[in-house]
Amino acid sequence: MSDIESSDIFKFFHPKSVAVVGASSTEGKIGYAIMNNLLNTGDYKGTIYPVNPRYQEVMGVKAYPSISELPEPPEMAILVVPGKYIPDVVEECGRSGCQNVVIITAGFSETGSEGKALERETLANAHRYGVRMIGPNCLGVFCTEEGLNASFAHTAPKAGPIGFISQSGAICTSVIEYAVQENIGFSDFVSIGNKADVDDADLIRYFGQDDRTRCVCIYMESVPDGRKFYEAAKEASETTPVVVLKVGRTEEGAKAASSHTGALAGADSAYTAAFNQSGVYRADSMSDLFDASRALAYQPLPKGENLVIYSNAGGPGVISSDAASRLGLKLAELSEETIGKLSEICPPTWSHGNPVDIIGDADVERYDKGLHIVLDAPEVDAVVCLLAPVSIADPLEVAKGIVEAAKTTDKPIIASFVGIIAEESENYLERHGIPAIEFPERAITAMHALMMRRRYLQGGDA
Ligand code: COA
């Protein structure tokens, strides 16, 4: 089928009406959870049509026996009926003028030859009527702008600048949990399951043109069409950074991916080369995926390569230096002038170099003053701010100082209040757009993503 236009993908996230085929009044059923989410977890204003021949109404909303009996073709249908009915329901959607379907149902190409045949039949019916489909074997879709939660997840993501795509529904629910706690927000969020029709490339193109999305973040097990992916990623990368966690890198991992979503993982080195050339930042782990994505979505790009590691403690500074060196990041050489200014506010035992260790007895005032000195220094392009908790420097006050300092500069800042998780200081930073990451080496990875993006835009590989 032809490439899907971004204006058609838009309708998956901004439908004026949604039908739920297999809507249920029985608590514990997926058709119940989806109805409940649509009605009660966002503030979706469109029309909702439960479809199930057994009911007159579902959760107080008038129900219809079939798609073809709705008063209008819905802009999107969520299908949650057993697999054997799916090809016919898709055909009925097509005949009735419903062009976008999301198939939650599992048991397709991920299960073997019968499932593959069922997926082919479903796709053929979709193609015959120009229906586009997300899934099968997926969790659903979210659009934070519309308050749309067309999924069976038990929590909805917060609004923000990241467009998220996942081949695994379980990763979606885990990511929502994590992101809610870490104050990471999303524009649209999509579980694409077996991606029999709409795939990462279609969604990357869409996100690349979407004003609300400042970074595309992808969990991926396979790419159905390498060339299409490469071209879409390259095009989107001109405006919007793309971060990918591509798993199934080892033989064992590839086998696991195959039985999960029917994915054929492909040669890993070919992926790395394609990612580099198309500007994609390749994450090695879930923490990398989110550390990189939040940096790219929330922080400006550095204007040069010179990084300062700013710290009230030696150990975290050493960890960060090691990590920076491993990743090929350059530590700024401080000028005599900057060293002089820091010497005026620090005891003689401060590090006199980079990492800038202002020593463990630093109070909030010293931390603040020193941070302004390094941010103002012309030889510095980016700062990783470390804080080891000590009684003299209240972390929340330090966080407030960092947020104020960030307002005075266009240089990127990544913070790591080492060991502090989900406390007010960390939340304060995150709510104000400063990524706060609990371990220093991860803060360096986040900074690495910004540096690599800068290099890519300057004409190198990612
Ligand atoms: N049109 C409308 N409704 C129909 C229908 C049709 N053609 N055929 C069946 N239904 C209704 C049923 O009446 C039922 O609702 P009710 O029990 O309240 O009456 C509902 O659809 C579901 O059918 P049911 O036979 O009870 O199936 P189920 O709920 O046990 O399972 C799925 C259906 C889709 C949930 C199941 O097949 C499945 O795929 N589960 C796994 C989903 C998954 O993990 N996806 C990937 C996530 S990442």
Tab-separated table of N, CA and C in Angstrom, residues 128-252:
chain	number	residue	atom	x	y	z
A	128	ARG	N	-7.840	-3.266	0.546
A	128	ARG	CA	-8.915	-3.222	-0.455
A	128	ARG	C	-9.758	-1.962	-0.295
A	129	TYR	N	-9.894	-1.499	0.952
A	129	TYR	CA	-10.771	-0.342	1.198
A	129	TYR	C	-9.990	0.910	1.625
A	130	GLY	N	-8.696	0.860	1.491
A	130	GLY	CA	-7.890	2.044	1.856
A	130	GLY	C	-7.882	2.315	3.351
A	131	VAL	N	-8.120	1.265	4.146
A	131	VAL	CA	-8.085	1.442	5.607
A	131	VAL	C	-6.636	1.372	6.083
A	132	ARG	N	-6.223	2.264	6.978
A	132	ARG	CA	-4.883	2.196	7.558
A	132	ARG	C	-4.988	1.662	8.979
A	133	MET	N	-4.028	0.814	9.318
A	133	MET	CA	-4.134	0.210	10.646
A	133	MET	C	-2.857	0.303	11.473
A	134	ILE	N	-3.083	0.506	12.775
A	134	ILE	CA	-2.002	0.422	13.763
A	134	ILE	C	-2.196	-0.901	14.486
A	135	GLY	N	-1.113	-1.653	14.681
A	135	GLY	CA	-1.193	-2.968	15.299
A	135	GLY	C	-1.060	-4.034	14.227
A	136	PRO	N	-1.592	-5.228	14.420
A	136	PRO	CA	-2.300	-5.698	15.610
A	136	PRO	C	-1.324	-5.928	16.786
A	137	ASN	N	-1.885	-6.474	17.877
A	137	ASN	CA	-1.067	-6.836	19.037
A	137	ASN	C	-0.481	-5.598	19.693
A	138	CYS	N	-1.327	-4.605	19.934
A	138	CYS	CA	-0.814	-3.367	20.528
A	138	CYS	C	-1.673	-2.900	21.703
A	139	LEU	N	-1.151	-1.899	22.387
A	139	LEU	CA	-1.823	-1.366	23.587
A	139	LEU	C	-2.794	-0.244	23.252
A	140	GLY	N	-2.525	0.472	22.137
A	140	GLY	CA	-3.384	1.586	21.753
A	140	GLY	C	-2.602	2.867	21.554
A	141	VAL	N	-3.333	3.988	21.471
A	141	VAL	CA	-2.696	5.281	21.193
A	141	VAL	C	-3.173	6.342	22.189
A	142	PHE	N	-2.320	7.375	22.381
A	142	PHE	CA	-2.635	8.485	23.272
A	142	PHE	C	-2.305	9.785	22.542
A	143	CYS	N	-3.122	10.795	22.773
A	143	CYS	CA	-2.748	12.146	22.345
A	143	CYS	C	-3.018	13.068	23.522
A	144	THR	N	-1.957	13.635	24.088
A	144	THR	CA	-2.158	14.432	25.303
A	144	THR	C	-2.890	15.736	24.988
A	145	GLU	N	-2.715	16.264	23.767
A	145	GLU	CA	-3.413	17.506	23.425
A	145	GLU	C	-4.922	17.311	23.415
A	146	GLU	N	-5.367	16.146	22.923
A	146	GLU	CA	-6.811	15.862	22.848
A	146	GLU	C	-7.336	15.239	24.143
A	147	GLY	N	-6.448	14.897	25.076
A	147	GLY	CA	-6.886	14.140	26.257
A	147	GLY	C	-7.363	12.750	25.842
A	148	LEU	N	-6.783	12.234	24.753
A	148	LEU	CA	-7.234	10.948	24.201
A	148	LEU	C	-6.397	9.805	24.766
A	149	ASN	N	-7.069	8.888	25.447
A	149	ASN	CA	-6.410	7.672	25.919
A	149	ASN	C	-7.179	6.495	25.336
A	150	ALA	N	-6.795	6.100	24.124
A	150	ALA	CA	-7.463	4.992	23.435
A	150	ALA	C	-6.612	3.748	23.624
A	151	SER	N	-6.498	3.307	24.869
A	151	SER	CA	-5.630	2.179	25.200
A	151	SER	C	-6.211	1.461	26.405
A	152	PHE	N	-5.553	0.348	26.758
A	152	PHE	CA	-5.981	-0.275	28.015
A	152	PHE	C	-4.910	-0.167	29.101
A	153	ALA	N	-4.051	0.864	28.981
A	153	ALA	CA	-3.057	1.136	30.043
A	153	ALA	C	-3.783	1.634	31.293
A	154	HIS	N	-3.171	1.420	32.454
A	154	HIS	CA	-3.873	1.869	33.657
A	154	HIS	C	-3.487	3.286	34.075
A	155	THR	N	-2.529	3.899	33.396
A	155	THR	CA	-2.171	5.299	33.651
A	155	THR	C	-1.978	5.981	32.299
A	156	ALA	N	-2.213	7.281	32.249
A	156	ALA	CA	-2.003	8.013	30.993
A	156	ALA	C	-0.744	8.872	31.130
A	157	PRO	N	-0.021	9.075	30.017
A	157	PRO	CA	1.171	9.929	30.086
A	157	PRO	C	0.800	11.399	30.248
A	158	LYS	N	1.764	12.182	30.774
A	158	LYS	CA	1.567	13.634	30.872
A	158	LYS	C	1.923	14.297	29.542
A	159	ALA	N	1.445	15.516	29.377
A	159	ALA	CA	1.737	16.259	28.137
A	159	ALA	C	3.187	16.755	28.152
A	160	GLY	N	3.789	16.825	26.986
A	160	GLY	CA	5.165	17.305	26.875
A	160	GLY	C	5.670	17.165	25.453
A	161	PRO	N	6.988	17.322	25.250
A	161	PRO	CA	7.512	17.457	23.877
A	161	PRO	C	8.026	16.176	23.215
A	162	ILE	N	7.817	15.000	23.815
A	162	ILE	CA	8.385	13.777	23.231
A	162	ILE	C	7.295	12.977	22.499
A	163	GLY	N	7.595	12.574	21.275
A	163	GLY	CA	6.710	11.661	20.544
A	163	GLY	C	7.249	10.256	20.743
A	164	PHE	N	6.431	9.355	21.257
A	164	PHE	CA	6.926	8.030	21.629
A	164	PHE	C	6.282	6.940	20.785
A	165	ILE	N	7.131	6.014	20.314
A	165	ILE	CA	6.668	4.885	19.498
A	165	ILE	C	7.254	3.616	20.110
A	166	SER	N	6.415	2.598	20.317
A	166	SER	CA	6.967	1.353	20.860
A	166	SER	C	6.372	0.135	20.180
A	167	GLN	N	7.260	-0.812	19.903
A	167	GLN	CA	6.809	-2.079	19.328
A	167	GLN	C	6.272	-3.002	20.428
A	168	SER	N	6.512	-2.636	21.677
A	168	SER	CA	6.047	-3.467	22.790
A	168	SER	C	5.053	-2.695	23.647
A	169	GLY	N	3.889	-3.284	23.881
A	169	GLY	CA	2.892	-2.642	24.731
A	169	GLY	C	3.341	-2.577	26.177
A	170	ALA	N	4.042	-3.615	26.624
A	170	ALA	CA	4.498	-3.640	28.019
A	170	ALA	C	5.514	-2.526	28.275
A	171	ILE	N	6.368	-2.280	27.275
A	171	ILE	CA	7.314	-1.165	27.424
A	171	ILE	C	6.527	0.140	27.557
A	172	CYS	N	5.426	0.255	26.804
A	172	CYS	CA	4.608	1.483	26.895
A	172	CYS	C	4.122	1.708	28.315
A	173	THR	N	3.559	0.672	28.926
A	173	THR	CA	2.992	0.896	30.263
A	173	THR	C	4.113	1.197	31.262
A	174	SER	N	5.250	0.527	31.118
A	174	SER	CA	6.374	0.800	32.032
A	174	SER	C	6.900	2.220	31.831
A	175	VAL	N	6.966	2.628	30.584
A	175	VAL	CA	7.461	3.975	30.284
A	175	VAL	C	6.523	5.035	30.867
A	176	ILE	N	5.233	4.794	30.769
A	176	ILE	CA	4.287	5.780	31.329
A	176	ILE	C	4.525	5.915	32.835
A	177	GLU	N	4.630	4.778	33.515
A	177	GLU	CA	4.883	4.798	34.968
A	177	GLU	C	6.133	5.625	35.285
A	178	TYR	N	7.214	5.310	34.578
A	178	TYR	CA	8.497	5.970	34.813
A	178	TYR	C	8.395	7.464	34.505
A	179	ALA	N	7.802	7.759	33.354
A	179	ALA	CA	7.777	9.151	32.885
A	179	ALA	C	6.912	10.031	33.783
A	180	VAL	N	5.844	9.474	34.301
A	180	VAL	CA	4.998	10.267	35.200
A	180	VAL	C	5.828	10.685	36.413
A	181	GLN	N	6.586	9.740	36.970
A	181	GLN	CA	7.397	10.060	38.149
A	181	GLN	C	8.545	11.008	37.838
A	182	GLU	N	9.073	10.906	36.622
A	182	GLU	CA	10.232	11.722	36.246
A	182	GLU	C	9.835	13.025	35.551
A	183	ASN	N	8.543	13.323	35.534
A	183	ASN	CA	8.059	14.567	34.915
A	183	ASN	C	8.463	14.684	33.441
A	184	ILE	N	8.463	13.550	32.755
A	184	ILE	CA	8.749	13.553	31.314
A	184	ILE	C	7.399	13.507	30.596
A	185	GLY	N	7.203	14.422	29.642
A	185	GLY	CA	5.896	14.510	29.000
A	185	GLY	C	5.932	14.167	27.513
A	186	PHE	N	4.779	13.847	26.979
A	186	PHE	CA	4.670	13.361	25.600
A	186	PHE	C	3.651	14.174	24.803
A	187	SER	N	3.911	14.289	23.491
A	187	SER	CA	2.927	14.873	22.580
A	187	SER	C	1.932	13.763	22.250
A	188	ASP	N	2.380	12.786	21.471
A	188	ASP	CA	1.572	11.598	21.193
A	188	ASP	C	2.384	10.381	21.603
A	189	PHE	N	1.681	9.310	21.852
A	189	PHE	CA	2.315	8.108	22.415
A	189	PHE	C	1.639	6.941	21.723
A	190	VAL	N	2.423	6.083	21.062
A	190	VAL	CA	1.756	5.046	20.268
A	190	VAL	C	2.437	3.688	20.412
A	191	SER	N	1.600	2.709	20.664
A	191	SER	CA	2.049	1.314	20.699
A	191	SER	C	1.729	0.745	19.318
A	192	ILE	N	2.760	0.304	18.567
A	192	ILE	CA	2.463	-0.117	17.186
A	192	ILE	C	2.470	-1.629	16.992
A	193	GLY	N	2.751	-2.374	18.049
A	193	GLY	CA	2.620	-3.835	17.978
A	193	GLY	C	3.352	-4.438	16.793
A	194	ASN	N	2.645	-5.278	16.028
A	194	ASN	CA	3.294	-5.982	14.911
A	194	ASN	C	3.553	-5.089	13.705
A	195	LYS	N	3.110	-3.860	13.749
A	195	LYS	CA	3.234	-2.867	12.667
A	195	LYS	C	3.029	-3.487	11.284
A	196	ALA	N	1.890	-4.140	11.149
A	196	ALA	CA	1.566	-4.769	9.862
A	196	ALA	C	1.351	-3.718	8.783
A	197	ASP	N	0.906	-2.523	9.162
A	197	ASP	CA	0.672	-1.470	8.161
A	197	ASP	C	1.444	-0.209	8.562
A	198	VAL	N	0.872	0.625	9.438
A	198	VAL	CA	1.590	1.830	9.878
A	198	VAL	C	2.847	1.405	10.643
A	199	ASP	N	3.984	1.981	10.257
A	199	ASP	CA	5.229	1.581	10.921
A	199	ASP	C	5.977	2.803	11.446
A	200	ASP	N	7.154	2.545	12.006
A	200	ASP	CA	7.942	3.629	12.607
A	200	ASP	C	8.185	4.768	11.615
A	201	ALA	N	8.477	4.393	10.366
A	201	ALA	CA	8.824	5.418	9.376
A	201	ALA	C	7.659	6.390	9.182
A	202	ASP	N	6.429	5.845	9.068
A	202	ASP	CA	5.253	6.717	8.895
A	202	ASP	C	5.118	7.671	10.073
A	203	LEU	N	5.349	7.125	11.259
A	203	LEU	CA	5.171	7.936	12.473
A	203	LEU	C	6.296	8.943	12.649
A	204	ILE	N	7.516	8.549	12.269
A	204	ILE	CA	8.647	9.489	12.357
A	204	ILE	C	8.377	10.696	11.459
A	205	ARG	N	7.897	10.419	10.255
A	205	ARG	CA	7.583	11.523	9.319
A	205	ARG	C	6.547	12.457	9.931
A	206	TYR	N	5.526	11.847	10.499
A	206	TYR	CA	4.460	12.640	11.129
A	206	TYR	C	5.038	13.489	12.270
A	207	PHE	N	5.810	12.858	13.151
A	207	PHE	CA	6.354	13.598	14.296
A	207	PHE	C	7.309	14.705	13.839
A	208	GLY	N	8.039	14.426	12.754
A	208	GLY	CA	8.971	15.428	12.231
A	208	GLY	C	8.258	16.700	11.792
A	209	GLN	N	6.966	16.567	11.456
A	209	GLN	CA	6.201	17.744	11.005
A	209	GLN	C	5.288	18.298	12.087
A	210	ASP	N	5.339	17.681	13.267
A	210	ASP	CA	4.415	18.065	14.333
A	210	ASP	C	5.078	19.099	15.250
A	211	ASP	N	4.443	20.259	15.373
A	211	ASP	CA	5.043	21.356	16.153
A	211	ASP	C	5.215	21.027	17.632
A	212	ARG	N	4.386	20.131	18.152
A	212	ARG	CA	4.461	19.856	19.597
A	212	ARG	C	5.617	18.917	19.931
A	213	THR	N	6.175	18.243	18.921
A	213	THR	CA	7.179	17.197	19.179
A	213	THR	C	8.589	17.744	18.970
A	214	ARG	N	9.393	17.697	20.029
A	214	ARG	CA	10.786	18.179	19.900
A	214	ARG	C	11.785	17.025	19.871
A	215	CYS	N	11.315	15.801	20.122
A	215	CYS	CA	12.201	14.632	20.028
A	215	CYS	C	11.334	13.397	19.812
A	216	VAL	N	11.767	12.517	18.915
A	216	VAL	CA	11.054	11.252	18.698
A	216	VAL	C	11.830	10.152	19.414
A	217	CYS	N	11.132	9.369	20.196
A	217	CYS	CA	11.769	8.367	21.057
A	217	CYS	C	11.146	7.007	20.709
A	218	ILE	N	12.005	6.032	20.357
A	218	ILE	CA	11.460	4.778	19.799
A	218	ILE	C	12.045	3.547	20.483
A	219	TYR	N	11.169	2.628	20.901
A	219	TYR	CA	11.591	1.281	21.279
A	219	TYR	C	11.273	0.375	20.086
A	220	MET	N	12.290	-0.307	19.562
A	220	MET	CA	12.131	-1.024	18.293
A	220	MET	C	12.738	-2.422	18.366
A	221	GLU	N	12.017	-3.402	17.800
A	221	GLU	CA	12.576	-4.762	17.718
A	221	GLU	C	12.959	-5.111	16.293
A	222	SER	N	12.287	-4.497	15.325
A	222	SER	CA	12.603	-4.787	13.920
A	222	SER	C	12.171	-3.613	13.055
A	223	VAL	N	12.712	-3.585	11.836
A	223	VAL	CA	12.297	-2.574	10.859
A	223	VAL	C	11.783	-3.322	9.638
A	224	PRO	N	10.505	-3.191	9.312
A	224	PRO	CA	9.989	-3.958	8.170
A	224	PRO	C	10.586	-3.514	6.840
A	225	ASP	N	10.878	-2.229	6.690
A	225	ASP	CA	11.386	-1.719	5.417
A	225	ASP	C	12.533	-0.747	5.729
A	226	GLY	N	13.765	-1.267	5.608
A	226	GLY	CA	14.945	-0.500	6.021
A	226	GLY	C	15.098	0.804	5.266
A	227	ARG	N	14.900	0.765	3.964
A	227	ARG	CA	15.081	1.961	3.128
A	227	ARG	C	14.083	3.059	3.538
A	228	LYS	N	12.827	2.616	3.739
A	228	LYS	CA	11.783	3.583	4.125
A	228	LYS	C	12.121	4.218	5.479
A	229	PHE	N	12.575	3.385	6.404
A	229	PHE	CA	12.938	3.909	7.724
A	229	PHE	C	14.068	4.927	7.604
A	230	TYR	N	15.092	4.540	6.848
A	230	TYR	CA	16.271	5.393	6.699
A	230	TYR	C	15.876	6.765	6.145
A	231	GLU	N	15.050	6.741	5.116
A	231	GLU	CA	14.676	8.011	4.477
A	231	GLU	C	13.819	8.871	5.407
A	232	ALA	N	12.906	8.222	6.100
A	232	ALA	CA	12.041	8.987	7.019
A	232	ALA	C	12.871	9.575	8.156
A	233	ALA	N	13.802	8.772	8.691
A	233	ALA	CA	14.622	9.244	9.816
A	233	ALA	C	15.503	10.404	9.369
A	234	LYS	N	16.076	10.274	8.171
A	234	LYS	CA	16.962	11.326	7.657
A	234	LYS	C	16.188	12.634	7.465
A	235	GLU	N	15.001	12.491	6.924
A	235	GLU	CA	14.172	13.685	6.689
A	235	GLU	C	13.774	14.329	8.029
A	236	ALA	N	13.298	13.512	8.963
A	236	ALA	CA	12.850	14.057	10.251
A	236	ALA	C	14.016	14.674	11.013
A	237	SER	N	15.197	14.039	10.893
A	237	SER	CA	16.373	14.511	11.650
A	237	SER	C	16.783	15.937	11.294
A	238	GLU	N	16.348	16.401	10.131
A	238	GLU	CA	16.666	17.792	9.762
A	238	GLU	C	16.084	18.755	10.793
A	239	THR	N	14.916	18.402	11.330
A	239	THR	CA	14.239	19.323	12.253
A	239	THR	C	14.109	18.756	13.664
A	240	THR	N	14.008	17.441	13.761
A	240	THR	CA	13.629	16.837	15.042
A	240	THR	C	14.552	15.667	15.353
A	241	PRO	N	15.210	15.673	16.509
A	241	PRO	CA	16.067	14.530	16.816
A	241	PRO	C	15.272	13.246	17.023
A	242	VAL	N	15.902	12.134	16.632
A	242	VAL	CA	15.269	10.816	16.769
A	242	VAL	C	16.205	9.940	17.616
A	243	VAL	N	15.672	9.330	18.657
A	243	VAL	CA	16.452	8.440	19.521
A	243	VAL	C	15.819	7.054	19.452
A	244	VAL	N	16.644	6.023	19.242
A	244	VAL	CA	16.100	4.675	19.088
A	244	VAL	C	16.808	3.695	20.028
A	245	LEU	N	16.008	2.920	20.734
A	245	LEU	CA	16.541	1.726	21.406
A	245	LEU	C	16.142	0.540	20.535
A	246	LYS	N	17.120	0.032	19.765
A	246	LYS	CA	16.855	-1.117	18.887
A	246	LYS	C	17.395	-2.353	19.597
A	247	VAL	N	16.501	-3.249	19.956
A	247	VAL	CA	16.916	-4.436	20.697
A	247	VAL	C	16.973	-5.656	19.768
A	248	GLY	N	17.259	-6.814	20.360
A	248	GLY	CA	17.456	-8.010	19.535
A	248	GLY	C	18.838	-7.963	18.905
A	249	ARG	N	19.815	-7.426	19.648
A	249	ARG	CA	21.151	-7.223	19.088
A	249	ARG	C	21.940	-8.525	19.061
A	250	THR	N	21.650	-9.399	20.016
A	250	THR	CA	22.370	-10.660	20.083
A	250	THR	C	21.503	-11.755	19.465
A	251	GLU	N	22.089	-12.928	19.266
A	251	GLU	CA	21.307	-14.032	18.692
A	251	GLU	C	20.125	-14.371	19.601
A	252	GLU	N	20.404	-14.397	20.911
A	252	GLU	CA	19.343	-14.752	21.863
A	252	GLU	C	18.263	-13.668	21.886
